[in-house]
Structures are given as structure tokens and as C-alpha cells.
C-alpha positions as a printed NumPy array, in Angstrom:
array([[  0.   ,   0.   ,   0.   ],
       [  1.337,   3.427,  -0.879],
       [  0.444,   6.626,   0.946],
       [  1.433,  10.126,  -0.114],
       [  3.545,  11.905,   2.464],
       [  1.279,  14.948,   2.088],
       [ -1.499,  12.914,   3.728],
       [  0.816,  12.136,   6.609],
       [  1.523,  15.838,   7.19 ],
       [  5.296,  15.294,   6.823],
       [  5.79 ,  14.698,  10.556],
       [  7.153,  11.467,  11.99 ],
       [  4.037,  10.791,  14.034],
       [  1.771,  11.793,  11.132],
       [  3.779,   9.56 ,   8.826],
       [  3.396,   6.565,  11.125],
       [ -0.255,   7.192,  11.948],
       [ -1.181,   7.587,   8.265],
       [  0.324,   4.179,   7.594],
       [ -1.6  ,   2.637,  10.468],
       [ -4.886,   4.267,   9.398],
       [ -4.7  ,   2.704,   5.954],
       [ -4.942,  -0.74 ,   7.516],
       [ -1.878,  -2.551,   6.233],
       [  0.446,  -4.378,   8.642],
       [  2.466,  -1.523,  10.18 ],
       [  5.895,  -3.036,   9.603],
       [  5.033,  -3.662,   5.933],
       [  3.179,  -0.442,   5.042],
       [  5.086,   1.685,   2.557],
       [  5.041,   5.395,   1.843],
       [  5.919,   7.157,  -1.405],
       [  7.223,  10.693,  -1.083],
       [  5.996,  13.016,  -3.872],
       [  9.491,  14.439,  -4.402],
       [ 10.899,  10.989,  -5.148],
       [  8.043,   8.637,  -6.094],
       [ 10.323,   5.667,  -6.626],
       [ 11.641,   5.797,  -3.071],
       [  9.638,   3.686,  -0.641],
       [ 10.01 ,   3.762,   3.124],
       [  8.583,   1.201,   5.479],
       [  7.102,   2.521,   8.681],
       [  9.483,   0.277,  10.619],
       [ 12.484,   1.615,   8.744],
       [ 11.321,   5.101,   9.597],
       [ 10.865,   4.628,  13.369],
       [ 13.635,   2.181,  14.336],
       [ 16.751,   4.056,  13.131],
       [ 15.532,   7.158,  14.961],
       [ 15.761,   5.32 ,  18.273],
       [ 12.028,   5.31 ,  18.978],
       [ 11.986,   2.029,  20.918],
       [  8.326,   2.141,  21.989],
       [  7.033,   3.037,  18.491],
       [  9.19 ,   0.305,  16.956],
       [  7.873,  -2.247,  19.459],
       [  4.313,  -1.069,  18.8  ],
       [  4.784,  -1.51 ,  15.046],
       [  6.018,  -5.055,  15.695],
       [  2.939,  -5.86 ,  17.767],
       [  4.724,  -6.06 ,  21.129],
       [  2.685,  -5.698,  24.313],
       [  4.126,  -2.473,  25.742],
       [  2.449,  -2.921,  29.119],
       [  3.734,  -6.458,  29.736],
       [  7.287,  -6.807,  28.44 ],
       [  7.939, -10.559,  28.235],
       [ 11.72 , -10.258,  28.258],
       [ 14.531,  -7.808,  27.554],
       [ 18.246,  -8.089,  26.833],
       [ 21.098,  -6.279,  28.592],
       [ 24.544,  -6.07 ,  26.968],
       [ 27.613,  -4.728,  28.775],
       [ 30.41 ,  -3.956,  26.311],
       [ 33.026,  -3.469,  29.045],
       [ 32.289,  -6.955,  30.424],
       [ 31.722,  -8.539,  26.983],
       [ 28.542, -10.209,  28.338],
       [ 24.811, -10.313,  27.62 ],
       [ 21.867, -11.285,  29.84 ],
       [ 18.241, -12.062,  28.997],
       [ 15.751, -11.112,  31.715],
       [ 12.127, -12.213,  32.007],
       [  8.993, -10.244,  32.809],
       [  9.523, -10.358,  36.578],
       [ 13.213,  -9.474,  36.274],
       [ 14.443, -13.051,  36.628],
       [ 17.572, -14.059,  34.741],
       [ 16.769, -16.441,  31.872],
       [ 20.143, -16.702,  30.115],
       [ 23.622, -15.229,  30.25 ],
       [ 26.401, -15.471,  27.676],
       [ 29.756, -14.063,  26.78 ],
       [ 29.803, -11.934,  23.643],
       [ 32.387, -10.384,  21.377],
       [ 31.651,  -6.833,  20.241],
       [ 33.523,  -4.247,  18.165],
       [ 37.229,  -4.551,  17.594],
       [ 39.413,  -1.463,  17.193],
       [ 38.296,   0.553,  14.183],
       [ 34.66 ,  -0.599,  14.378],
       [ 31.759,   0.431,  16.604],
       [ 28.972,  -1.202,  18.585],
       [ 26.748,   1.729,  19.583],
       [ 25.526,   1.884,  23.173],
       [ 21.844,   2.727,  23.6  ],
       [ 18.395,   1.161,  23.444],
       [ 17.377,  -0.951,  20.464],
       [ 14.708,  -3.408,  19.361],
       [ 15.096,  -6.764,  17.608],
       [ 13.52 ,  -5.874,  14.254],
       [ 14.514,  -8.836,  12.094],
       [ 15.466, -12.477,  12.632],
       [ 17.144, -14.769,  10.111],
       [ 18.193, -18.243,  11.258],
       [ 20.507, -18.778,   8.25 ],
       [ 21.652, -15.211,   7.554],
       [ 24.472, -14.586,   5.085],
       [ 26.145, -11.178,   5.131],
       [ 25.736,  -8.935,   2.127],
       [ 28.402,  -6.607,   3.55 ],
       [ 31.248,  -9.05 ,   4.294],
       [ 31.499, -11.284,   1.203],
       [ 28.923, -13.965,   1.989],
       [ 30.037, -14.578,   5.584],
       [ 27.596, -16.903,   7.389],
       [ 25.952, -15.343,  10.459],
       [ 23.689, -18.039,  11.933],
       [ 20.926, -16.976,  14.339],
       [ 21.124, -13.346,  13.183],
       [ 18.86 , -10.884,  15.017],
       [ 19.037,  -7.338,  13.649],
       [ 18.935,  -4.35 ,  16.018],
       [ 16.632,  -1.448,  15.076],
       [ 16.89 ,  -1.951,  11.295],
       [ 20.674,  -1.37 ,  11.396],
       [ 23.537,  -3.455,  10.013],
       [ 24.303,  -4.619,  13.581],
       [ 22.834,  -7.627,  15.334],
       [ 23.343, -10.685,  17.498],
       [ 24.658, -13.808,  15.762],
       [ 26.702, -16.944,  16.281],
       [ 30.42 , -16.355,  15.913],
       [ 33.895, -16.684,  17.335],
       [ 34.22 , -15.195,  20.86 ],
       [ 37.89 , -14.903,  21.867],
       [ 37.162, -13.26 ,  25.28 ],
       [ 37.818,  -9.806,  23.841],
       [ 36.258,  -7.419,  21.314],
       [ 36.778,  -8.919,  17.842],
       [ 33.745,  -8.184,  15.631],
       [ 32.961,  -5.538,  13.033],
       [ 30.254,  -4.168,  15.333],
       [ 27.877,  -7.098,  15.711],
       [ 27.4  ,  -8.961,  18.973],
       [ 28.819, -12.441,  18.452],
       [ 28.043, -15.305,  20.8  ],
       [ 29.166, -18.945,  21.054],
       [ 27.302, -21.533,  18.975],
       [ 25.386, -23.294,  21.778],
       [ 24.365, -20.058,  23.445],
       [ 23.351, -18.486,  20.113],
       [ 20.853, -21.321,  19.538],
       [ 19.409, -20.945,  23.059],
       [ 19.319, -17.148,  22.738],
       [ 17.462, -17.503,  19.411],
       [ 14.884, -19.82 ,  20.98 ],
       [ 14.229, -17.445,  23.907],
       [ 14.255, -14.008,  22.269],
       [ 11.631, -12.682,  19.87 ],
       [ 10.936,  -9.926,  17.377],
       [ 10.185,  -6.707,  19.285],
       [ 12.36 ,  -7.496,  22.316],
       [ 14.125,  -4.461,  23.799],
       [ 17.933,  -4.465,  23.917],
       [ 19.93 ,  -2.134,  26.19 ],
       [ 23.631,  -1.827,  25.357],
       [ 25.889,  -0.077,  27.875],
       [ 29.522,   0.965,  27.212]])
């Protein structure tokens, strides 16, 4: 479905609400801007990169009042934890984040895409099993080598066994908090 940006009033909220009002699934609705009719933007791709965690979760159908689980990542400790609704620890794992010259941004994110058999389009067909993209960016969680120090190009690598468990526990729309 295509919606003219003029209808949306050219504001972020208007843009998102116009997409929702036209009844298509929010993360699949597309908008065509009059100035560049060939350029399509998904509502998800509009909200997530701007750091709007709640709007991104809403577009993914997450229950904002009853968060099932959330993920904490500590870059200084090279560790990640998955917590349940009541704050109980579900899983913990070592990770490997950015090596020198690359960056894993601290902040709040949302799992916006999951691909069990992901292959990188950036790094010459590198396999990234259990890939879970963060806020429509090029960064995500995936299985990979974890040498007890930062070693990735920005993604959050985890050991094979833990990556499979992490994949089974986490879901689209889960909130991720990354601290430096």
C-alpha cells in the first residue's frame, strides 16, 4: 500500500499514523514521497533508526504494558543477559563486540529482524547463523567466534550453543539495552 507523504503531514508521528490508518500491517506499510516517487520507506524503517523504541515495538505488535523479556549487553564486560517479565535471569552469555576501528553503539534498540541462516551482504557472503538485527541497522546478534575480547565488526557475536538458546528465547520486538 502506498500513501502520499502529504497525507501524513510530513511529521514522523503523522507519517506513522497515516500508515496505520490505511490498515496494512504496520511493519510492511510503505510510503511514497511526492518528491521521489520511486523511493519507498517502510514505517518500521522510519521509526527504528531514529531510536524510537516504543514506536518500533508497537509496530512489531509487542505488548508495551507487559514486556515478556529484555536483553542487557555490557560492552566493558563482553557479556549479555536475557531477563524475564519479573526481572528473573533467563540466560547469560559471553559476547564479542567491536574490535578497534569498528563500533557497537551503546543505547536502546529493538530486535527488528530475525534470520536463522543469515548470510552477510556486507562481508562477502560470511555466514551469520541466528542473526537478530537491532533497530533496522547493520548490527545484530549472531553466532560467531568469541575470543574473550572485542573482535567483531560491530555485531554482537556469541558462542554456537548459546546463540541457539538465545534464538529460541528471544523474539521480534524485544528491547535491547547496550551499555559501554
